[in-house]
mmCIF file of C-alpha atoms in Angstrom:
data_model
loop_
_atom_site.group_PDB
_atom_site.id
_atom_site.type_symbol
_atom_site.label_atom_id
_atom_site.label_comp_id
_atom_site.label_asym_id
_atom_site.label_seq_id
_atom_site.Cartn_x
_atom_site.Cartn_y
_atom_site.Cartn_z
ATOM 1 C CA UNK A 567 -0.058 2.783 41.202
ATOM 2 C CA UNK A 568 2.082 0.073 43.431
ATOM 3 C CA UNK A 569 6.016 0.399 42.935
ATOM 4 C CA UNK A 570 6.171 -3.783 41.378
ATOM 5 C CA UNK A 571 2.928 -2.735 39.004
ATOM 6 C CA UNK A 572 5.471 0.119 37.646
ATOM 7 C CA UNK A 573 8.214 -1.944 37.171
ATOM 8 C CA UNK A 574 6.147 -4.358 35.669
ATOM 9 C CA UNK A 575 4.611 -2.033 33.137
ATOM 10 C CA UNK A 576 7.993 -0.297 32.189
ATOM 11 C CA UNK A 577 10.059 -4.209 31.716
ATOM 12 C CA UNK A 578 6.505 -5.552 29.696
ATOM 13 C CA UNK A 579 6.668 -2.108 27.149
ATOM 14 C CA UNK A 580 10.548 -2.815 27.087
ATOM 15 C CA UNK A 581 10.346 -6.057 26.441
ATOM 16 C CA UNK A 582 7.439 -5.070 23.369
ATOM 17 C CA UNK A 583 9.926 -2.595 21.786
ATOM 18 C CA UNK A 584 12.761 -4.789 21.610
ATOM 19 C CA UNK A 585 10.407 -7.313 20.400
ATOM 20 C CA UNK A 586 9.417 -5.357 17.815
ATOM 21 C CA UNK A 587 12.262 -4.710 16.926
ATOM 22 C CA UNK A 588 13.626 -8.545 16.864
ATOM 23 C CA UNK A 589 11.083 -9.114 14.579
ATOM 24 C CA UNK A 590 10.618 -6.991 12.010
ATOM 25 C CA UNK A 591 11.570 -8.287 8.204
ATOM 26 C CA UNK A 592 14.523 -6.625 7.028
ATOM 27 C CA UNK A 593 16.618 -7.976 3.966
ATOM 28 C CA UNK A 594 19.500 -9.202 6.459
ATOM 29 C CA UNK A 595 16.580 -11.732 8.874
ATOM 30 C CA UNK A 596 15.348 -14.621 7.558
ATOM 31 C CA UNK A 597 12.162 -14.070 5.971
ATOM 32 C CA UNK A 598 14.088 -11.030 4.004
ATOM 33 C CA UNK A 599 15.579 -14.133 2.390
ATOM 34 C CA UNK A 600 12.126 -14.803 1.022
ATOM 35 C CA UNK A 601 11.968 -11.777 -0.928
ATOM 36 C CA UNK A 602 12.036 -11.608 -4.878
ATOM 37 C CA UNK A 603 13.885 -9.067 -3.476
ATOM 38 C CA UNK A 604 13.852 -6.954 -0.470
ATOM 39 C CA UNK A 605 16.025 -3.239 -0.870
ATOM 40 C CA UNK A 606 18.585 -1.705 1.457
ATOM 41 C CA UNK A 607 16.504 -0.502 4.815
ATOM 42 C CA UNK A 608 13.705 -1.736 4.187
ATOM 43 C CA UNK A 609 11.515 -2.894 6.643
ATOM 44 C CA UNK A 610 8.465 -4.804 7.164
ATOM 45 C CA UNK A 611 7.267 -3.649 10.861
ATOM 46 C CA UNK A 612 5.894 -6.165 13.462
ATOM 47 C CA UNK A 613 3.391 -7.385 14.237
ATOM 48 C CA UNK A 614 3.039 -9.110 10.350
ATOM 49 C CA UNK A 615 0.759 -9.204 8.565
ATOM 50 C CA UNK A 616 -0.403 -11.886 5.984
ATOM 51 C CA UNK A 617 1.757 -12.125 3.297
ATOM 52 C CA UNK A 618 2.916 -14.909 1.430
ATOM 53 C CA UNK A 619 4.383 -15.420 -2.745
ATOM 54 C CA UNK A 620 7.450 -13.758 -1.434
ATOM 55 C CA UNK A 621 9.287 -15.690 -3.966
ATOM 56 C CA UNK A 622 6.957 -12.710 -6.364
ATOM 57 C CA UNK A 623 7.212 -9.826 -4.405
ATOM 58 C CA UNK A 624 10.020 -6.746 -4.752
ATOM 59 C CA UNK A 625 10.641 -3.704 -1.779
ATOM 60 C CA UNK A 626 12.690 -1.536 -2.731
ATOM 61 C CA UNK A 627 15.408 0.193 -0.861
ATOM 62 C CA UNK A 628 14.406 2.158 2.488
ATOM 63 C CA UNK A 629 10.650 1.480 1.740
ATOM 64 C CA UNK A 630 8.813 0.976 5.133
ATOM 65 C CA UNK A 631 6.000 -1.468 5.300
ATOM 66 C CA UNK A 632 4.273 -0.817 8.557
ATOM 67 C CA UNK A 633 2.370 -3.112 10.539
ATOM 68 C CA UNK A 634 -0.731 -5.573 9.966
ATOM 69 C CA UNK A 635 -0.142 -4.570 6.195
ATOM 70 C CA UNK A 636 -1.220 -8.020 3.695
ATOM 71 C CA UNK A 637 0.622 -8.804 0.581
ATOM 72 C CA UNK A 638 0.257 -11.377 -1.731
ATOM 73 C CA UNK A 639 1.327 -13.141 -4.476
ATOM 74 C CA UNK A 640 -0.961 -15.031 -6.384
ATOM 75 C CA UNK A 641 -4.329 -17.349 -4.926
ATOM 76 C CA UNK A 642 -2.583 -19.098 -2.095
ATOM 77 C CA UNK A 643 1.315 -19.781 -0.104
ATOM 78 C CA UNK A 644 2.692 -22.696 -2.608
ATOM 79 C CA UNK A 645 1.800 -22.178 -5.910
ATOM 80 C CA UNK A 646 3.954 -21.455 -9.158
ATOM 81 C CA UNK A 647 3.205 -17.794 -10.360
ATOM 82 C CA UNK A 648 6.070 -18.101 -13.417
ATOM 83 C CA UNK A 649 9.390 -16.481 -14.187
ATOM 84 C CA UNK A 650 8.015 -12.350 -13.085
ATOM 85 C CA UNK A 651 7.543 -11.181 -10.228
ATOM 86 C CA UNK A 652 4.149 -9.881 -9.230
ATOM 87 C CA UNK A 653 4.415 -7.205 -6.753
ATOM 88 C CA UNK A 654 6.831 -4.239 -6.720
ATOM 89 C CA UNK A 655 7.075 -1.973 -4.486
ATOM 90 C CA UNK A 656 9.732 1.211 -5.462
ATOM 91 C CA UNK A 657 11.820 2.240 -3.085
ATOM 92 C CA UNK A 658 11.587 5.057 -0.150
ATOM 93 C CA UNK A 659 7.533 4.322 -0.432
ATOM 94 C CA UNK A 660 5.598 3.735 3.126
ATOM 95 C CA UNK A 661 2.950 1.281 3.498
ATOM 96 C CA UNK A 662 0.550 2.925 6.225
ATOM 97 C CA UNK A 663 -0.367 -0.214 8.862
ATOM 98 C CA UNK A 664 -3.344 -2.243 7.836
ATOM 99 C CA UNK A 665 -2.915 -2.027 3.998
ATOM 100 C CA UNK A 666 -3.766 -5.125 1.914
ATOM 101 C CA UNK A 667 -1.281 -5.330 -1.330
ATOM 102 C CA UNK A 668 -3.345 -8.251 -3.279
ATOM 103 C CA UNK A 669 -1.448 -9.298 -6.608
ATOM 104 C CA UNK A 670 -2.161 -12.104 -8.581
ATOM 105 C CA UNK A 671 -1.168 -10.547 -12.343
ATOM 106 C CA UNK A 672 0.579 -7.018 -12.187
ATOM 107 C CA UNK A 673 0.545 -4.564 -9.681
ATOM 108 C CA UNK A 674 3.390 -1.604 -9.957
ATOM 109 C CA UNK A 675 4.174 1.144 -7.000
ATOM 110 C CA UNK A 676 6.749 4.041 -8.127
ATOM 111 C CA UNK A 677 8.953 5.326 -5.779
ATOM 112 C CA UNK A 678 8.242 7.593 -2.898
ATOM 113 C CA UNK A 679 4.470 6.210 -2.539
ATOM 114 C CA UNK A 680 3.224 6.787 1.147
ATOM 115 C CA UNK A 681 -0.528 5.695 2.056
ATOM 116 C CA UNK A 682 -2.509 6.402 5.175
ATOM 117 C CA UNK A 683 -3.829 2.721 6.942
ATOM 118 C CA UNK A 684 -6.050 0.631 5.390
ATOM 119 C CA UNK A 685 -5.438 1.109 1.320
ATOM 120 C CA UNK A 686 -6.546 -1.540 -0.671
ATOM 121 C CA UNK A 687 -5.055 -1.832 -3.906
ATOM 122 C CA UNK A 688 -5.834 -5.395 -5.669
ATOM 123 C CA UNK A 689 -5.329 -6.230 -9.555
ATOM 124 C CA UNK A 690 -8.035 -8.488 -9.299
ATOM 125 C CA UNK A 691 -11.802 -8.951 -9.576
ATOM 126 C CA UNK A 692 -14.475 -10.967 -9.175
ATOM 127 C CA UNK A 693 -17.243 -11.347 -12.246
ATOM 128 C CA UNK A 694 -21.078 -11.790 -12.202
ATOM 129 C CA UNK A 695 -21.277 -12.875 -15.427
ATOM 130 C CA UNK A 696 -23.512 -16.136 -15.025
ATOM 131 C CA UNK A 697 -26.100 -15.662 -13.286
ATOM 132 C CA UNK A 698 -26.530 -18.868 -11.863
ATOM 133 C CA UNK A 699 -23.461 -19.854 -10.245
ATOM 134 C CA UNK A 700 -22.446 -18.375 -7.188
ATOM 135 C CA UNK A 701 -19.726 -14.855 -7.569
ATOM 136 C CA UNK A 702 -17.431 -16.852 -5.215
ATOM 137 C CA UNK A 703 -17.123 -19.130 -7.962
ATOM 138 C CA UNK A 704 -16.921 -17.681 -10.533
ATOM 139 C CA UNK A 705 -13.310 -17.327 -11.907
ATOM 140 C CA UNK A 706 -12.207 -14.047 -11.377
ATOM 141 C CA UNK A 707 -10.463 -11.510 -13.752
ATOM 142 C CA UNK A 708 -7.152 -9.517 -13.564
ATOM 143 C CA UNK A 709 -5.607 -5.891 -14.643
ATOM 144 C CA UNK A 710 -3.106 -4.976 -14.348
ATOM 145 C CA UNK A 711 -2.593 -1.843 -11.370
ATOM 146 C CA UNK A 712 0.328 0.860 -11.802
ATOM 147 C CA UNK A 713 0.890 3.849 -9.258
ATOM 148 C CA UNK A 714 2.888 6.708 -10.460
ATOM 149 C CA UNK A 715 6.591 7.833 -8.392
ATOM 150 C CA UNK A 716 5.867 10.686 -5.611
ATOM 151 C CA UNK A 717 1.476 10.168 -4.976
ATOM 152 C CA UNK A 718 0.423 9.378 -1.473
ATOM 153 C CA UNK A 719 -3.093 7.623 -1.033
ATOM 154 C CA UNK A 720 -5.396 8.952 1.628
ATOM 155 C CA UNK A 721 -6.649 6.699 4.767
ATOM 156 C CA UNK A 722 -8.785 3.684 3.279
ATOM 157 C CA UNK A 723 -8.678 4.643 -0.312
ATOM 158 C CA UNK A 724 -9.695 1.040 -2.432
ATOM 159 C CA UNK A 725 -7.676 0.897 -5.886
ATOM 160 C CA UNK A 726 -9.369 -0.976 -8.214
ATOM 161 C CA UNK A 727 -7.726 -3.717 -11.313
ATOM 162 C CA UNK A 728 -6.532 -1.654 -14.612
ATOM 163 C CA UNK A 729 -5.794 1.897 -12.066
ATOM 164 C CA UNK A 730 -2.951 3.295 -13.697
ATOM 165 C CA UNK A 731 -2.330 6.559 -11.380
ATOM 166 C CA UNK A 732 0.084 8.994 -12.773
ATOM 167 C CA UNK A 733 3.310 10.490 -10.496
ATOM 168 C CA UNK A 734 2.599 13.032 -8.547
ATOM 169 C CA UNK A 735 -0.376 12.569 -8.070
ATOM 170 C CA UNK A 736 -3.264 12.525 -4.434
ATOM 171 C CA UNK A 737 -6.115 9.449 -3.949
ATOM 172 C CA UNK A 738 -8.518 11.253 -1.381
ATOM 173 C CA UNK A 739 -9.177 8.873 1.717
ATOM 174 C CA UNK A 740 -11.887 6.323 1.004
ATOM 175 C CA UNK A 741 -11.901 6.633 -2.492
ATOM 176 C CA UNK A 742 -13.117 4.339 -5.027
ATOM 177 C CA UNK A 743 -10.476 4.782 -7.060
ATOM 178 C CA UNK A 744 -10.897 2.677 -11.071
ATOM 179 C CA UNK A 745 -9.347 3.672 -14.597
ATOM 180 C CA UNK A 746 -6.507 6.338 -15.410
ATOM 181 C CA UNK A 747 -5.495 9.381 -14.359
ATOM 182 C CA UNK A 748 -3.011 10.977 -15.470
ATOM 183 C CA UNK A 749 0.362 13.074 -14.074
ATOM 184 C CA UNK A 750 -0.267 15.371 -11.640
ATOM 185 C CA UNK A 751 -4.105 14.766 -10.850
ATOM 186 C CA UNK A 752 -5.787 15.046 -7.474
ATOM 187 C CA UNK A 753 -8.329 11.997 -7.431
ATOM 188 C CA UNK A 754 -11.274 11.854 -5.217
ATOM 189 C CA UNK A 755 -15.008 10.301 -4.413
ATOM 190 C CA UNK A 756 -16.929 7.208 -5.174
ATOM 191 C CA UNK A 757 -16.200 6.357 -8.032
ATOM 192 C CA UNK A 758 -13.386 8.368 -8.023
ATOM 193 C CA UNK A 759 -12.936 11.338 -10.377
ATOM 194 C CA UNK A 760 -10.243 13.872 -10.879
ATOM 195 C CA UNK A 761 -11.025 17.488 -9.116
ATOM 196 C CA UNK A 762 -8.354 19.063 -9.512
ATOM 197 C CA UNK A 763 -4.774 19.214 -11.727
ATOM 198 C CA UNK A 764 -1.424 20.549 -13.122
ATOM 199 C CA UNK A 765 -0.706 22.409 -15.842
ATOM 200 C CA UNK A 766 2.158 24.862 -16.157
ATOM 201 C CA UNK A 767 -0.222 27.917 -17.011
ATOM 202 C CA UNK A 768 -2.430 27.709 -14.474
ATOM 203 C CA UNK A 769 -1.181 26.035 -11.856
ATOM 204 C CA UNK A 770 -3.170 23.660 -9.664
ATOM 205 C CA UNK A 771 -6.762 24.495 -10.910
ATOM 206 C CA UNK A 772 -9.914 22.535 -10.981
ATOM 207 C CA UNK A 773 -10.663 21.320 -14.061
ATOM 208 C CA UNK A 774 -14.966 20.235 -13.187
ATOM 209 C CA UNK A 775 -15.697 23.498 -11.350
ATOM 210 C CA UNK A 776 -16.693 20.752 -8.340
ATOM 211 C CA UNK A 777 -15.459 22.270 -4.754
ATOM 212 C CA UNK A 778 -13.753 20.084 -2.993
ATOM 213 C CA UNK A 779 -15.255 19.599 0.403
ATOM 214 C CA UNK A 780 -12.150 19.292 2.524
ATOM 215 C CA UNK A 781 -8.597 19.598 2.836
ATOM 216 C CA UNK A 782 -6.342 17.532 1.641
ATOM 217 C CA UNK A 783 -3.096 15.769 3.459
ATOM 218 C CA UNK A 784 -0.012 17.391 2.370
ATOM 219 C CA UNK A 785 2.785 15.309 0.884
ATOM 220 C CA UNK A 786 4.691 14.013 3.474
ATOM 221 C CA UNK A 787 9.044 13.867 3.234
ATOM 222 C CA UNK A 788 11.348 11.785 1.681
ATOM 223 C CA UNK A 789 11.504 8.196 3.767
ATOM 224 C CA UNK A 790 15.306 8.771 4.320
ATOM 225 C CA UNK A 791 14.615 11.578 6.500
ATOM 226 C CA UNK A 792 11.769 9.932 8.834
ATOM 227 C CA UNK A 793 11.720 7.433 11.587
ATOM 228 C CA UNK A 794 10.239 4.835 11.909
ATOM 229 C CA UNK A 795 7.674 6.172 14.604
ATOM 230 C CA UNK A 796 7.606 9.403 12.183
ATOM 231 C CA UNK A 797 6.560 6.963 8.797
ATOM 232 C CA UNK A 798 4.087 4.224 11.221
ATOM 233 C CA UNK A 799 1.452 7.659 12.121
#
């Protein structure tokens, strides 16, 4: 490799690193003022995904939203969605790159929730009640979603409308989740079920006798203790 090519490469990498830092959305940046709330130390990494309806989105302090994460409130930009917020992400969370959070009625993500990349969370479903009308033209239904504090959502997990996940729970990668799940649940499968739970008497145990197919990712440390590079990995 020539000296010139190496020098150009260094300049490109330094420029890209500077652009990532300068273009990230933070409470003090121009883009940050569009949100209903963007807490101290929060950051939406560059490149930014599709984000609209910021006036109905709250993001807590020290939460990192990874690269190319899409967060939306409502059907599209410029729609008045009323006085209340719709998407609420707590403090100290880490949302993995390429994830989508699509809110129309209410999505509550608690504090210290971590997700792997490409997680999909929505409170709206298309319906197929009328067999003669294209499904995409039928009016969808909304149902609130709640994800309890301290939970971990594995890569590619899908959280569907009406889901309520308790505190300190684990959702396995690729799970398709609908329904209500208690605190301290390990949720896996398609459709997802509780495969492990915790009680003071038994500790972590399998309530159904089913065997897990593989190890689960260990919980990550608090967001405040991680570097941005760690939290994006």
